Short mmCIF file of C-alpha atoms in Angstrom, two decimals:
data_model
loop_
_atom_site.label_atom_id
_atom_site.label_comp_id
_atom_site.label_asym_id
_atom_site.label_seq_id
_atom_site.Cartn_x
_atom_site.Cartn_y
_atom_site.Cartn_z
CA UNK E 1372 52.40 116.52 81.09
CA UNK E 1373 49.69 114.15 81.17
CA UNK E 1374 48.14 112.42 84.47
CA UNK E 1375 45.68 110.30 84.40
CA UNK E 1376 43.74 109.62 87.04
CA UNK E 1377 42.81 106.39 88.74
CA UNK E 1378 39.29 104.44 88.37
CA UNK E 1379 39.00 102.49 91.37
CA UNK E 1380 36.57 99.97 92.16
CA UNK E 1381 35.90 99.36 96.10
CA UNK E 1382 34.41 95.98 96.53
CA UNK E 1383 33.05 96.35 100.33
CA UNK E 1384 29.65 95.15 102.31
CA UNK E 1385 26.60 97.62 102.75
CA UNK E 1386 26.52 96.99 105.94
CA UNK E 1387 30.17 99.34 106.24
CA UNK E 1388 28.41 102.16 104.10
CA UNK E 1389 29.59 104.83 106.87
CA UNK E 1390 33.41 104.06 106.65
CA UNK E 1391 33.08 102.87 102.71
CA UNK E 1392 32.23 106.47 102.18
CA UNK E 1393 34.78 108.28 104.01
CA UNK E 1394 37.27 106.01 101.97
CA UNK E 1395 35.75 107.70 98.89
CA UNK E 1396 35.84 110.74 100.16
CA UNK E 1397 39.60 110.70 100.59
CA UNK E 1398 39.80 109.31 96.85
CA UNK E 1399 37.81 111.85 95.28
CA UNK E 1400 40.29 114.63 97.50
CA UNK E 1401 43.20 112.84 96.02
CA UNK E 1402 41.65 113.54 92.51
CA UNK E 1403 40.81 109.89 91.53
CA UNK E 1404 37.72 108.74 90.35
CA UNK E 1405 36.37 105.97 92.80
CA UNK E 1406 33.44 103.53 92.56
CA UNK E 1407 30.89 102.53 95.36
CA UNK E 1408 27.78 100.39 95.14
CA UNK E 1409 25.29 100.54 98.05
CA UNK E 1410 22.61 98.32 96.94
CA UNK E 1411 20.49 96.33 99.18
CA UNK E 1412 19.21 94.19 96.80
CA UNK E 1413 22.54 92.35 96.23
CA UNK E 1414 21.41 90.01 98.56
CA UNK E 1415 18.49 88.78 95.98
CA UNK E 1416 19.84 86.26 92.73
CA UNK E 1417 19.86 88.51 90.12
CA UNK E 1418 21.97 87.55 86.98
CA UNK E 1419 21.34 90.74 85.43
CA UNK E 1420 23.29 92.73 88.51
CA UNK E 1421 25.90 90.56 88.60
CA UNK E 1422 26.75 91.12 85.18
CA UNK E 1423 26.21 94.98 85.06
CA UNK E 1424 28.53 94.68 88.45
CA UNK E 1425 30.96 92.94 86.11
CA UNK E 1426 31.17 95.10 83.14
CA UNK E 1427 31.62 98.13 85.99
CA UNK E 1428 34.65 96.24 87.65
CA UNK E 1429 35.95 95.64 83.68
CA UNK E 1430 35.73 99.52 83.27
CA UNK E 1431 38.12 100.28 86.34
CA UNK E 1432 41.85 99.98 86.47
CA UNK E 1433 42.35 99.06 90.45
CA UNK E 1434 40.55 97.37 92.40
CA UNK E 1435 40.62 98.16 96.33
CA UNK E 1436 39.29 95.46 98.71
CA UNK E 1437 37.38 96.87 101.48
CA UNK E 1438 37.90 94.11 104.03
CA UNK E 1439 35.86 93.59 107.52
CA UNK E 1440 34.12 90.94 109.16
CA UNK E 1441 30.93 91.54 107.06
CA UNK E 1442 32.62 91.60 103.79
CA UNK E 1443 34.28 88.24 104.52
CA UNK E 1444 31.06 86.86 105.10
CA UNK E 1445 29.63 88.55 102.09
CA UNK E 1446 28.64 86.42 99.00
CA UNK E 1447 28.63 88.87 96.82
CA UNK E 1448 31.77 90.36 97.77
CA UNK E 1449 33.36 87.32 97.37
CA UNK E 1450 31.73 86.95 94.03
CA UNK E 1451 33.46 90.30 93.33
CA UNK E 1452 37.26 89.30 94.58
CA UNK E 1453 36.86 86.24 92.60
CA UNK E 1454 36.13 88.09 89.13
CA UNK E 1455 38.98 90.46 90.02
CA UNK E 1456 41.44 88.25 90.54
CA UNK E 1457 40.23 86.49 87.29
CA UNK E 1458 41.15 89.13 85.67
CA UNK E 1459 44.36 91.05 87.08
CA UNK E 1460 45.04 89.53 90.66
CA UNK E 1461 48.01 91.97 90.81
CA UNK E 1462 46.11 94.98 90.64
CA UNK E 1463 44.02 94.52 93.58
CA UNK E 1464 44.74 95.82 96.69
CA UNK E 1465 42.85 96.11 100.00
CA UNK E 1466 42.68 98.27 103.60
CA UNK E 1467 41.16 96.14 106.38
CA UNK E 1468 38.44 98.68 107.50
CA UNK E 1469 38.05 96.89 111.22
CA UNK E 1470 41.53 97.34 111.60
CA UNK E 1471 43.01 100.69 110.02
CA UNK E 1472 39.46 102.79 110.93
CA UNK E 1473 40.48 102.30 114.64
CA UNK E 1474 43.92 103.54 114.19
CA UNK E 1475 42.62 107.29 112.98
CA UNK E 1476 41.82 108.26 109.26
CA UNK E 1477 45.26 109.66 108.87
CA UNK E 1478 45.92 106.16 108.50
CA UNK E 1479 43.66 105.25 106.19
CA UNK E 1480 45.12 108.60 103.88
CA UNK E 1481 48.20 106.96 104.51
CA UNK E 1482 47.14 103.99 103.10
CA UNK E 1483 45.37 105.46 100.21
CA UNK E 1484 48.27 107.51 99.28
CA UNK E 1485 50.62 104.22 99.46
CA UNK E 1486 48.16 102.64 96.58
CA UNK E 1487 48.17 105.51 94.40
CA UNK E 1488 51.72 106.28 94.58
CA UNK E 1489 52.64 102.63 94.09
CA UNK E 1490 50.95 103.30 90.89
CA UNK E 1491 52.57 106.20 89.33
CA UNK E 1492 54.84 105.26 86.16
CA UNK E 1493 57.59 108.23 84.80
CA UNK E 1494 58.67 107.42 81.08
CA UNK E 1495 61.78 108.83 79.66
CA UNK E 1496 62.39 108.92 76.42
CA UNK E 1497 62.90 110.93 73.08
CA UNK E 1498 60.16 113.05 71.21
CA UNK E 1499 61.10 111.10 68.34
CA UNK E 1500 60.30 107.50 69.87
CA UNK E 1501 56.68 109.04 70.23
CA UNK E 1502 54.57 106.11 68.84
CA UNK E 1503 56.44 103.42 70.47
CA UNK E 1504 56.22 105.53 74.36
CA UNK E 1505 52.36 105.59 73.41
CA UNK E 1506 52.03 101.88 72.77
CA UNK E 1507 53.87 101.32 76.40
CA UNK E 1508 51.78 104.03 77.90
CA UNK E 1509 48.38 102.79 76.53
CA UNK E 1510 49.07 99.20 77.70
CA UNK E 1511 49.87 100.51 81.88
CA UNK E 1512 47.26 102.98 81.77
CA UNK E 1513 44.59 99.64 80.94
CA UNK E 1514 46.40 97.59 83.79
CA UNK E 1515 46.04 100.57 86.40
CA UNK E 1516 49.06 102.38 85.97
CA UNK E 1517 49.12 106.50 86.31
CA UNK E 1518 51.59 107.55 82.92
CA UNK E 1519 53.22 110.68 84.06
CA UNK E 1520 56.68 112.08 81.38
CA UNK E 1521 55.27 110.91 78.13
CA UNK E 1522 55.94 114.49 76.25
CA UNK E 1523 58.74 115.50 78.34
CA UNK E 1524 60.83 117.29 75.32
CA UNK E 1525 57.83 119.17 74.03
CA UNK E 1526 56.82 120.37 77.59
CA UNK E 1527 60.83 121.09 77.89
CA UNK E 1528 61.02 123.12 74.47
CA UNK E 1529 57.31 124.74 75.28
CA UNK E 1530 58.79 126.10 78.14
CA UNK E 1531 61.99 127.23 77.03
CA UNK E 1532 60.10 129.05 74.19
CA UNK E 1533 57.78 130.78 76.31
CA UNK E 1534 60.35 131.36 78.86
CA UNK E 1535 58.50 129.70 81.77
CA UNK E 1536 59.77 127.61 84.29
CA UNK E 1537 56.75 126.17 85.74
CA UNK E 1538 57.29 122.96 83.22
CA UNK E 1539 60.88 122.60 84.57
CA UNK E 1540 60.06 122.72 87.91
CA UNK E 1541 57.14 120.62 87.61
CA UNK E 1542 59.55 117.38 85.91
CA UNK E 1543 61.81 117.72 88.68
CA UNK E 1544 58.65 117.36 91.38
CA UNK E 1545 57.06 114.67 89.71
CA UNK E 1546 60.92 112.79 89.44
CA UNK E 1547 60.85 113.27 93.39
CA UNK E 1548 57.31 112.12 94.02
CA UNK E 1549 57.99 108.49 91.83
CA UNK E 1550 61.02 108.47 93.28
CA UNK E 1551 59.50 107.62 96.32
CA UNK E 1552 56.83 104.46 95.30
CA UNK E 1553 56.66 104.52 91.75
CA UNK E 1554 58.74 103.41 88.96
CA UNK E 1555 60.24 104.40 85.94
CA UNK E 1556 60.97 103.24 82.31
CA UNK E 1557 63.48 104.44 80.40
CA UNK E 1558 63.51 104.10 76.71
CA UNK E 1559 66.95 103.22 75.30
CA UNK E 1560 67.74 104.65 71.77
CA UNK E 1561 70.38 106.68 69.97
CA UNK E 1562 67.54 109.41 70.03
CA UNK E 1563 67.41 109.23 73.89
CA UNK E 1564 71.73 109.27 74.42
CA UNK E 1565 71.26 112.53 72.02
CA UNK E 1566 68.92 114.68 73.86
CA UNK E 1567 71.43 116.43 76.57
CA UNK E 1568 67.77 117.19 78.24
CA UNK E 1569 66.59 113.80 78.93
CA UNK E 1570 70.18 112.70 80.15
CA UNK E 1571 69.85 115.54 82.28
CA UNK E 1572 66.58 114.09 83.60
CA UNK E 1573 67.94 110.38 84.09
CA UNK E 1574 70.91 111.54 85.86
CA UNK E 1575 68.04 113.25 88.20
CA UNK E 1576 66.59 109.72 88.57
CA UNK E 1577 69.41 108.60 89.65
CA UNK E 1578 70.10 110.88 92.04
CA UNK E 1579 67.10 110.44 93.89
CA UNK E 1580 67.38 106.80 93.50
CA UNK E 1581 64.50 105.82 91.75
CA UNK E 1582 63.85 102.48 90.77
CA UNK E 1583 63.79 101.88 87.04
CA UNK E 1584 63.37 100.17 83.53
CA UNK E 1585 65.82 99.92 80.84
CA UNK E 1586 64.06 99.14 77.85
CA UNK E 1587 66.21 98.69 74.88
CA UNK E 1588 64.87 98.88 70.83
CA UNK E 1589 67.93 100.20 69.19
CA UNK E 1590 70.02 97.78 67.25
CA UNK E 1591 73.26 99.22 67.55
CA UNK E 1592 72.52 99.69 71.75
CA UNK E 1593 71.19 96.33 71.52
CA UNK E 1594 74.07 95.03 70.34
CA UNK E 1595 77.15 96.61 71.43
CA UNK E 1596 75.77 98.43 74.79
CA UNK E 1597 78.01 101.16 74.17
CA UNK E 1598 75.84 103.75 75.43
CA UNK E 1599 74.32 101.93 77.84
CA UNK E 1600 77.04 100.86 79.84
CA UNK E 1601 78.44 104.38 79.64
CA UNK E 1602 75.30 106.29 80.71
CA UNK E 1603 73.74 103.46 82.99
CA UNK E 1604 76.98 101.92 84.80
CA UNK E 1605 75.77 99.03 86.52
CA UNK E 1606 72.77 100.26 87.26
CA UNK E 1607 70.83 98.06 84.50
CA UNK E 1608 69.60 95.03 86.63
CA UNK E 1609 66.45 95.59 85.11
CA UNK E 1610 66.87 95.53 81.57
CA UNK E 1611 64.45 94.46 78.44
CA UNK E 1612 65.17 94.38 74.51
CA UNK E 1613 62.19 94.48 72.65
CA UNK E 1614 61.88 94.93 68.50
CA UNK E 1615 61.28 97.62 66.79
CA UNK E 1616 57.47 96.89 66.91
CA UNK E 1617 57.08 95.84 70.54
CA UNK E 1618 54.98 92.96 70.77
CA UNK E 1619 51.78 91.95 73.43
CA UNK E 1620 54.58 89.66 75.06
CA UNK E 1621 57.23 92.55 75.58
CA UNK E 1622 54.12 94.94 77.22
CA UNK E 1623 53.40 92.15 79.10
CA UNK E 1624 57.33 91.86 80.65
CA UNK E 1625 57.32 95.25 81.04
CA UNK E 1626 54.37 95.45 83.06
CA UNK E 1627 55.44 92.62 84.87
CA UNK E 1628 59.03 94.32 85.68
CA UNK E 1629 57.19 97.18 87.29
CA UNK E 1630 55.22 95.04 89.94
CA UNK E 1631 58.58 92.54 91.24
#
């Protein structure tokens, strides 16, 4: 299955390189792809950084806010928070350094860990519903989100053909890991109810209580909620119908459904 890694951009003062770094570090161990600047010169006007700073906080996903005493008091930093926020306020997130770096690093992994968990998005649904999964999966991955599930029937018949159960065991890990921060989406279609294997894997869902998406494109589902209502109880609170081609407004609520 694929997982994408996180692009993070820490916005931060140069005057905390020391603990900036160790934050890093403890990215880069987590297998995400983190971004630091330590440039003196940011104190000088220069258009030309600011905008190559720009296009460099455009090219990440999430945004972590480094916060002290000297980045509050930072004009550049400030400059920084105030472009991210232009752009996706709820995908910024922030450790105060002064704070947390007193209390150990295990509490800065444990803050690290919260972020990139928090991130992690499972999607069920049918082999057949392919190019509309990819749509949903292309939008999150641009606002920040980790995809994890996408091909879960071909990994399931891949492994039942080479008679490994490494793929198995791997959907039922990831299930428990999201379980825990993440979120899920399930995609609602007669293709979905007739796959015994992905009921198998929502019914895992549920058992570990994960919190999830019901997003609904099939007429006849749409309409009558048979299926539904027999498979999902009334566990649907969060429910959206989108067409058949999903629209920029429909990504948009489903984004937005994953960060209440």
């Amino acid at each position: 299955m694929k997982n994408d890694k996180l692009t993070i951009f820490l916005s931060h003062s140069h005057k905390d390189e020391e603990k900036v770094r160790k934050i890093r570090d403890v990215f880069e161990i987590l297998d995400c792809e983190p971004l630091i600047f330590f440039l003196k010169c940011l104190d000088d006007n220069n258009t030309e950084l600011e905008d190559f700073i720009k296009k460099e906080i455009e090219a990440r996903n999430i945004f972590l806010y480094c916060k002290s005493d000297n980045a509050e008091k930072s004009e550049w930093v400030q400059k920084e928070l105030e472009y991210i926020k232009s752009l996706d306020e709820k995908r910024l997130y922030e450790i105060d350094i002064d704070k947390e770096f007193s209390l150990g690093i295990i509490k800065i992994l444990s803050c690290i860990q919260d972020i990139i968990k928090s991130n992690k998005v499972f999607i069920v649904g049918s082999e057949k519903d392919r190019a509309l999964i990819k749509k949903i999966s292309d939008y999150l991955r641009n606002k920040g989100r980790v995809v994890i599930g996408e091909d879960l029937e071909k990994s399931f018949k891949s492994s039942i053909y080479n008679k490994n159960n490494v793929i198995i065991n791997n959907i039922v890990k990831d299930i428990k890991d999201v379980s825990k921060e993440g979120k899920f989406i399930i995609l609602c279609t007669h293709n979905l109810v007739e796959s015994k294997f992905l009921l198998t894997v929502i019914q895992s869902i549920f058992n570990n209580e994960g919190q999830y998406i019901a997003i609904i494109n099939d007429k006849e589902i749409f309409d009558q909620n048979i299926e539904l209502d027999y498979y999902f109880g009334n566990r649907t609170e969060k429910v959206i119908k989108i067409n058949k081609v999903i629209t920029n407004s429909q990504l948009k609520e489903i984004y937005n459904k994953l960060i209440e």
